[in-house]
Tab-separated table of C-alpha atoms in Angstrom:
chain	number	residue	atom	x	y	z
E	1	UNK	CA	-81.503	-5.092	21.786
E	2	UNK	CA	-81.280	-1.575	23.031
E	3	UNK	CA	-81.435	-0.768	26.787
E	4	UNK	CA	-84.521	-2.402	28.204
E	5	UNK	CA	-86.334	-4.008	31.177
E	6	UNK	CA	-87.284	-7.581	31.106
E	7	UNK	CA	-90.223	-8.458	33.341
E	8	UNK	CA	-90.558	-12.153	34.322
E	9	UNK	CA	-93.922	-12.498	35.873
E	10	UNK	CA	-97.648	-13.097	35.794
E	11	UNK	CA	-100.434	-12.085	33.407
E	12	UNK	CA	-104.067	-12.213	34.684
E	13	UNK	CA	-107.522	-11.354	33.546
E	14	UNK	CA	-108.988	-9.226	36.463
E	15	UNK	CA	-112.666	-9.744	37.228
E	16	UNK	CA	-113.682	-6.656	39.174
E	17	UNK	CA	-116.737	-5.996	41.245
E	18	UNK	CA	-117.607	-2.937	43.522
E	19	UNK	CA	-119.439	-3.212	46.828
E	20	UNK	CA	-120.374	-0.784	49.579
E	21	UNK	CA	-118.445	-2.978	51.937
E	22	UNK	CA	-116.553	-6.220	51.949
E	23	UNK	CA	-118.732	-9.221	52.878
E	24	UNK	CA	-118.255	-10.909	56.268
E	25	UNK	CA	-117.579	-14.758	56.301
E	26	UNK	CA	-120.554	-16.600	55.068
E	27	UNK	CA	-122.391	-13.381	53.961
E	28	UNK	CA	-123.812	-12.708	50.558
E	29	UNK	CA	-124.007	-9.061	49.458
E	30	UNK	CA	-124.872	-7.339	46.056
E	31	UNK	CA	-122.319	-5.632	44.001
E	32	UNK	CA	-121.913	-3.991	40.623
E	33	UNK	CA	-119.495	-4.196	37.695
E	34	UNK	CA	-118.343	-7.637	36.734
E	35	UNK	CA	-116.086	-6.348	33.952
E	36	UNK	CA	-112.885	-8.014	32.756
E	37	UNK	CA	-109.669	-5.984	32.494
E	38	UNK	CA	-106.002	-6.925	32.270
E	39	UNK	CA	-103.969	-7.491	35.355
E	40	UNK	CA	-101.376	-9.681	37.057
E	41	UNK	CA	-98.485	-8.121	38.923
E	42	UNK	CA	-95.846	-8.802	36.180
E	43	UNK	CA	-98.222	-7.516	33.417
E	44	UNK	CA	-99.198	-4.436	35.505
E	45	UNK	CA	-95.571	-3.521	36.193
E	46	UNK	CA	-94.605	-4.075	32.580
E	47	UNK	CA	-97.329	-1.697	31.313
E	48	UNK	CA	-96.560	0.919	33.958
E	49	UNK	CA	-92.919	0.947	32.925
E	50	UNK	CA	-93.658	1.064	29.275
E	51	UNK	CA	-96.134	3.961	29.715
E	52	UNK	CA	-93.339	5.844	31.458
E	53	UNK	CA	-91.106	5.559	28.512
E	54	UNK	CA	-89.077	2.363	29.031
E	55	UNK	CA	-88.582	-0.357	26.498
E	56	UNK	CA	-89.900	-3.535	28.066
E	57	UNK	CA	-89.886	-7.212	27.193
E	58	UNK	CA	-91.897	-9.852	28.970
E	59	UNK	CA	-91.465	-13.540	29.904
E	60	UNK	CA	-94.595	-15.485	31.039
E	61	UNK	CA	-97.475	-17.465	29.915
E	62	UNK	CA	-101.171	-17.296	29.055
E	63	UNK	CA	-103.804	-19.900	28.517
E	64	UNK	CA	-105.425	-21.072	25.409
E	65	UNK	CA	-108.741	-19.507	26.245
E	66	UNK	CA	-110.951	-16.401	25.789
E	67	UNK	CA	-109.267	-14.499	28.649
E	68	UNK	CA	-105.790	-14.331	26.908
E	69	UNK	CA	-106.665	-11.504	24.635
E	70	UNK	CA	-108.155	-9.169	27.099
E	71	UNK	CA	-105.369	-10.088	29.666
E	72	UNK	CA	-102.736	-8.856	27.148
E	73	UNK	CA	-104.533	-6.114	25.360
E	74	UNK	CA	-102.948	-3.246	27.192
E	75	UNK	CA	-99.416	-4.765	27.260
E	76	UNK	CA	-99.629	-4.932	23.404
E	77	UNK	CA	-101.022	-1.387	23.267
E	78	UNK	CA	-98.197	-0.103	25.407
E	79	UNK	CA	-95.633	-1.634	23.206
E	80	UNK	CA	-94.385	-4.373	25.524
E	81	UNK	CA	-92.256	-7.057	23.523
E	82	UNK	CA	-94.485	-10.242	23.868
E	83	UNK	CA	-92.135	-12.762	22.157
E	84	UNK	CA	-91.434	-14.338	25.509
E	85	UNK	CA	-94.982	-14.932	26.383
E	86	UNK	CA	-95.922	-18.686	25.828
E	87	UNK	CA	-99.433	-20.043	25.191
E	88	UNK	CA	-100.221	-23.040	27.385
E	89	UNK	CA	-103.019	-25.576	27.245
E	90	UNK	CA	-104.417	-24.051	30.445
E	91	UNK	CA	-106.599	-21.174	31.643
E	92	UNK	CA	-105.160	-17.729	31.763
E	93	UNK	CA	-104.525	-16.404	35.214
E	94	UNK	CA	-107.576	-14.971	36.873
E	95	UNK	CA	-107.892	-12.507	39.657
E	96	UNK	CA	-111.205	-11.773	41.334
E	97	UNK	CA	-111.107	-8.254	42.817
E	98	UNK	CA	-113.651	-6.659	45.201
E	99	UNK	CA	-113.463	-2.947	45.740
E	100	UNK	CA	-115.384	-1.276	48.532
E	101	UNK	CA	-116.698	2.313	48.776
E	102	UNK	CA	-113.374	3.583	50.350
E	103	UNK	CA	-111.421	2.202	47.509
E	104	UNK	CA	-109.861	-0.636	49.399
E	105	UNK	CA	-109.601	-4.014	47.630
E	106	UNK	CA	-109.544	-7.746	48.380
E	107	UNK	CA	-108.170	-9.995	45.750
E	108	UNK	CA	-108.250	-13.779	45.155
E	109	UNK	CA	-105.877	-15.061	42.529
E	110	UNK	CA	-106.131	-18.261	40.401
E	111	UNK	CA	-102.720	-18.822	38.995
E	112	UNK	CA	-103.656	-20.776	35.817
E	113	UNK	CA	-100.924	-20.568	33.091
E	114	UNK	CA	-98.726	-18.441	35.462
E	115	UNK	CA	-97.942	-21.733	37.273
E	116	UNK	CA	-96.161	-22.839	34.103
E	117	UNK	CA	-93.614	-20.020	34.245
E	118	UNK	CA	-91.142	-22.516	35.709
E	119	UNK	CA	-87.392	-22.715	35.306
E	120	UNK	CA	-87.783	-24.550	31.984
E	121	UNK	CA	-90.091	-21.703	30.646
E	122	UNK	CA	-87.545	-19.008	31.759
E	123	UNK	CA	-84.563	-21.157	30.451
E	124	UNK	CA	-86.289	-21.187	26.998
E	125	UNK	CA	-86.192	-17.408	27.130
E	126	UNK	CA	-82.838	-16.962	28.680
E	127	UNK	CA	-81.565	-14.464	26.129
E	128	UNK	CA	-84.434	-12.036	26.784
E	129	UNK	CA	-83.409	-12.059	30.412
E	130	UNK	CA	-79.582	-12.099	29.826
E	131	UNK	CA	-79.696	-8.981	27.592
E	132	UNK	CA	-81.854	-6.887	29.958
E	133	UNK	CA	-80.386	-3.906	31.801
E	134	UNK	CA	-83.012	-4.486	34.536
E	135	UNK	CA	-84.746	-7.680	35.382
E	136	UNK	CA	-88.030	-7.182	37.368
E	137	UNK	CA	-89.569	-10.021	39.348
E	138	UNK	CA	-92.471	-10.608	41.584
E	139	UNK	CA	-94.096	-13.513	43.649
E	140	UNK	CA	-96.819	-14.746	41.288
E	141	UNK	CA	-94.661	-17.409	39.484
E	142	UNK	CA	-93.091	-20.586	40.758
E	143	UNK	CA	-89.942	-20.262	42.929
E	144	UNK	CA	-87.744	-22.176	40.388
E	145	UNK	CA	-88.896	-19.780	37.715
E	146	UNK	CA	-87.841	-16.955	39.903
E	147	UNK	CA	-84.516	-18.464	40.532
E	148	UNK	CA	-83.809	-19.149	37.005
E	149	UNK	CA	-84.534	-15.549	36.071
E	150	UNK	CA	-81.865	-14.400	38.701
E	151	UNK	CA	-79.382	-16.911	37.385
E	152	UNK	CA	-79.708	-15.656	33.825
E	153	UNK	CA	-79.766	-11.945	34.674
E	154	UNK	CA	-76.520	-10.034	33.870
E	155	UNK	CA	-78.078	-6.608	34.668
E	156	UNK	CA	-79.684	-5.141	37.716
E	157	UNK	CA	-82.203	-7.340	39.497
E	158	UNK	CA	-85.276	-5.667	41.038
E	159	UNK	CA	-87.567	-7.801	43.216
E	160	UNK	CA	-91.183	-7.043	44.396
E	161	UNK	CA	-91.756	-10.360	46.195
E	162	UNK	CA	-95.529	-10.066	46.229
E	163	UNK	CA	-96.989	-12.175	47.326
E	164	UNK	CA	-94.191	-13.295	49.603
E	165	UNK	CA	-93.415	-16.879	48.620
E	166	UNK	CA	-90.444	-19.038	49.679
E	167	UNK	CA	-87.622	-18.459	47.101
E	168	UNK	CA	-83.930	-19.456	47.472
E	169	UNK	CA	-82.341	-16.862	49.772
E	170	UNK	CA	-79.229	-16.310	47.479
E	171	UNK	CA	-81.480	-15.441	44.615
E	172	UNK	CA	-83.704	-13.148	46.676
E	173	UNK	CA	-80.711	-11.276	48.083
E	174	UNK	CA	-79.707	-10.232	44.559
E	175	UNK	CA	-82.435	-7.690	44.620
E	176	UNK	CA	-81.206	-4.090	44.281
E	177	UNK	CA	-83.551	-2.828	45.363
E	178	UNK	CA	-86.024	-5.007	47.208
E	179	UNK	CA	-89.403	-3.438	46.812
E	180	UNK	CA	-92.083	-4.275	49.396
E	181	UNK	CA	-94.981	-2.787	51.499
E	182	UNK	CA	-94.971	-2.850	55.258
E	183	UNK	CA	-96.642	-6.317	55.445
E	184	UNK	CA	-94.454	-7.875	52.889
E	185	UNK	CA	-91.353	-6.521	54.583
E	186	UNK	CA	-92.250	-8.314	57.714
E	187	UNK	CA	-92.841	-11.544	55.959
E	188	UNK	CA	-89.497	-11.254	54.064
E	189	UNK	CA	-87.740	-10.696	57.269
E	190	UNK	CA	-89.286	-13.829	58.769
E	191	UNK	CA	-88.333	-15.748	55.537
E	192	UNK	CA	-84.693	-14.686	56.132
E	193	UNK	CA	-84.836	-15.660	59.766
E	194	UNK	CA	-84.875	-12.190	61.170
E	195	UNK	CA	-87.251	-10.480	63.664
E	196	UNK	CA	-90.251	-8.739	61.910
E	197	UNK	CA	-91.002	-5.896	64.207
E	198	UNK	CA	-90.666	-2.120	64.563
E	199	UNK	CA	-91.570	0.908	62.550
E	200	UNK	CA	-91.056	0.971	58.792
E	201	UNK	CA	-87.815	2.646	59.045
E	202	UNK	CA	-86.566	0.048	61.427
E	203	UNK	CA	-87.738	-2.810	59.138
E	204	UNK	CA	-86.156	-1.333	56.054
E	205	UNK	CA	-82.893	-0.891	57.893
E	206	UNK	CA	-83.148	-4.476	59.088
E	207	UNK	CA	-83.730	-5.670	55.475
E	208	UNK	CA	-80.447	-3.896	54.475
E	209	UNK	CA	-78.682	-5.516	57.411
E	210	UNK	CA	-79.999	-8.831	56.248
E	211	UNK	CA	-78.070	-8.500	52.989
E	212	UNK	CA	-79.984	-6.307	50.553
E	213	UNK	CA	-77.980	-3.664	48.698
E	214	UNK	CA	-81.167	-1.328	48.843
E	215	UNK	CA	-84.739	-1.456	49.948
E	216	UNK	CA	-87.662	0.541	48.938
E	217	UNK	CA	-90.642	0.215	51.358
E	218	UNK	CA	-93.964	1.574	50.172
E	219	UNK	CA	-96.317	3.067	52.768
E	220	UNK	CA	-99.515	3.848	50.681
E	221	UNK	CA	-100.823	7.344	51.557
E	222	UNK	CA	-97.696	7.931	53.766
E	223	UNK	CA	-95.249	7.667	50.884
E	224	UNK	CA	-92.208	5.456	50.835
E	225	UNK	CA	-88.840	4.765	52.405
E	226	UNK	CA	-85.500	4.260	50.618
E	227	UNK	CA	-82.901	2.439	52.616
E	228	UNK	CA	-79.341	1.605	51.825
E	229	UNK	CA	-76.163	0.971	53.872
E	230	UNK	CA	-75.576	4.690	53.976
E	231	UNK	CA	-78.965	6.249	54.833
E	232	UNK	CA	-82.753	5.893	55.308
E	233	UNK	CA	-84.779	8.407	53.258
E	234	UNK	CA	-88.420	9.117	53.595
E	235	UNK	CA	-90.229	9.851	50.292
E	236	UNK	CA	-93.434	11.941	50.909
E	237	UNK	CA	-96.702	10.959	49.276
E	238	UNK	CA	-98.782	13.031	46.835
E	239	UNK	CA	-102.135	13.925	48.341
E	240	UNK	CA	-105.033	12.544	46.337
E	241	UNK	CA	-108.568	11.188	47.024
E	242	UNK	CA	-108.330	7.480	46.224
E	243	UNK	CA	-110.994	5.856	44.029
E	244	UNK	CA	-109.506	2.325	43.672
E	245	UNK	CA	-106.139	1.152	45.067
E	246	UNK	CA	-105.981	-1.935	42.872
E	247	UNK	CA	-102.606	-2.050	41.135
E	248	UNK	CA	-101.114	1.005	42.796
E	249	UNK	CA	-98.074	-0.853	44.152
E	250	UNK	CA	-97.456	-2.181	40.613
E	251	UNK	CA	-97.683	1.259	39.194
E	252	UNK	CA	-95.022	2.341	41.650
E	253	UNK	CA	-92.718	-0.604	40.764
E	254	UNK	CA	-93.067	-0.051	36.963
E	255	UNK	CA	-92.464	3.703	37.239
E	256	UNK	CA	-89.472	2.993	39.590
E	257	UNK	CA	-87.677	0.695	37.158
E	258	UNK	CA	-88.459	2.961	34.223
E	259	UNK	CA	-86.583	5.782	35.979
E	260	UNK	CA	-83.819	3.618	36.998
E	261	UNK	CA	-83.312	2.444	33.453
E	262	UNK	CA	-83.159	6.107	32.473
E	263	UNK	CA	-80.301	6.688	34.759
E	264	UNK	CA	-81.973	8.264	37.942
E	265	UNK	CA	-80.926	7.706	41.448
E	266	UNK	CA	-83.061	5.413	43.570
E	267	UNK	CA	-84.317	8.269	45.681
E	268	UNK	CA	-85.318	10.318	42.541
E	269	UNK	CA	-86.861	7.220	40.912
E	270	UNK	CA	-88.893	6.429	44.003
E	271	UNK	CA	-90.174	10.063	44.213
E	272	UNK	CA	-91.462	9.887	40.682
E	273	UNK	CA	-92.953	6.433	41.308
E	274	UNK	CA	-94.841	7.848	44.306
E	275	UNK	CA	-96.503	10.383	42.051
E	276	UNK	CA	-97.337	7.647	39.401
E	277	UNK	CA	-98.906	5.534	42.090
E	278	UNK	CA	-100.923	8.470	43.420
E	279	UNK	CA	-102.292	9.170	39.945
E	280	UNK	CA	-103.138	5.414	39.566
E	281	UNK	CA	-105.432	5.296	42.618
E	282	UNK	CA	-107.675	8.123	41.255
E	283	UNK	CA	-108.782	5.837	38.503
E	284	UNK	CA	-110.480	2.453	38.365
E	285	UNK	CA	-108.717	-0.824	37.797
E	286	UNK	CA	-104.947	-1.539	37.530
E	287	UNK	CA	-103.477	-1.090	34.013
E	288	UNK	CA	-106.314	1.255	32.759
E	289	UNK	CA	-105.567	3.786	35.557
E	290	UNK	CA	-101.825	4.124	34.820
E	291	UNK	CA	-100.542	7.405	33.398
E	292	UNK	CA	-98.309	7.823	30.335
E	293	UNK	CA	-95.751	10.622	29.732
E	294	UNK	CA	-98.438	12.986	28.546
E	295	UNK	CA	-100.482	12.904	31.826
E	296	UNK	CA	-99.920	15.479	34.568
E	297	UNK	CA	-98.922	13.793	37.819
E	298	UNK	CA	-99.969	14.952	41.278
E	299	UNK	CA	-97.260	16.977	43.063
E	300	UNK	CA	-95.776	15.857	46.282
């Protein structure tokens, strides 16, 4: 297979509703929408990378239900190789997403078939992982599936441990880079037994000191930080008016690995990823909001 990225991760159907504000505990409010769109951190990142010109293969699972087709529609349309996607006698992963008037979201995820992306599942598709130049992982599959993917990887491993789940430390430290937001960075430091405190620059440097070869810390509208053993570099954000932040971090991750596959430096790849993420927040939903190579990205 030619140079490519293999994403080992989750596939979800996203049920999205819009509200003026998020409900308080015990409160019922009215919303609009209720549409189903494709999602899941793994699927989102695969689509984002493919739309940025990368060849992408996927290892994961969907259910034997009506959600499977809409959940994978944009992956197929983007040209993602789906040979590694198994169909299980289970429901497809489901995310219930609520977006308020400011574009901020809250998300509840039902794993469904994603819980079956175990070591046995990944082992069955070991060749797809082994031949990849970059293996991209998140935290929406079981820890033993995560560990198996790292074990089979012979190329670069990029990890966006979102959500932060307990995974074997030796596997996690293979990430180059580790990609996280501020909240996740603190949880990962705690997971590794280190203090989780300080400004983003301090936390990114602490993660490098903890054993990561490189770290990319995303800061939303404040841009991102790239940290290595040599330096800590701030990546400015493009200024846009957000409509929906759903999947913006995944857009960043997919664009980042696409540019790394193309041979760019980590700083240049992160700068491009920041522009792709900024474009994504101006549209609704996750995958439907992602740009391709023909779209004009906002300037930094």
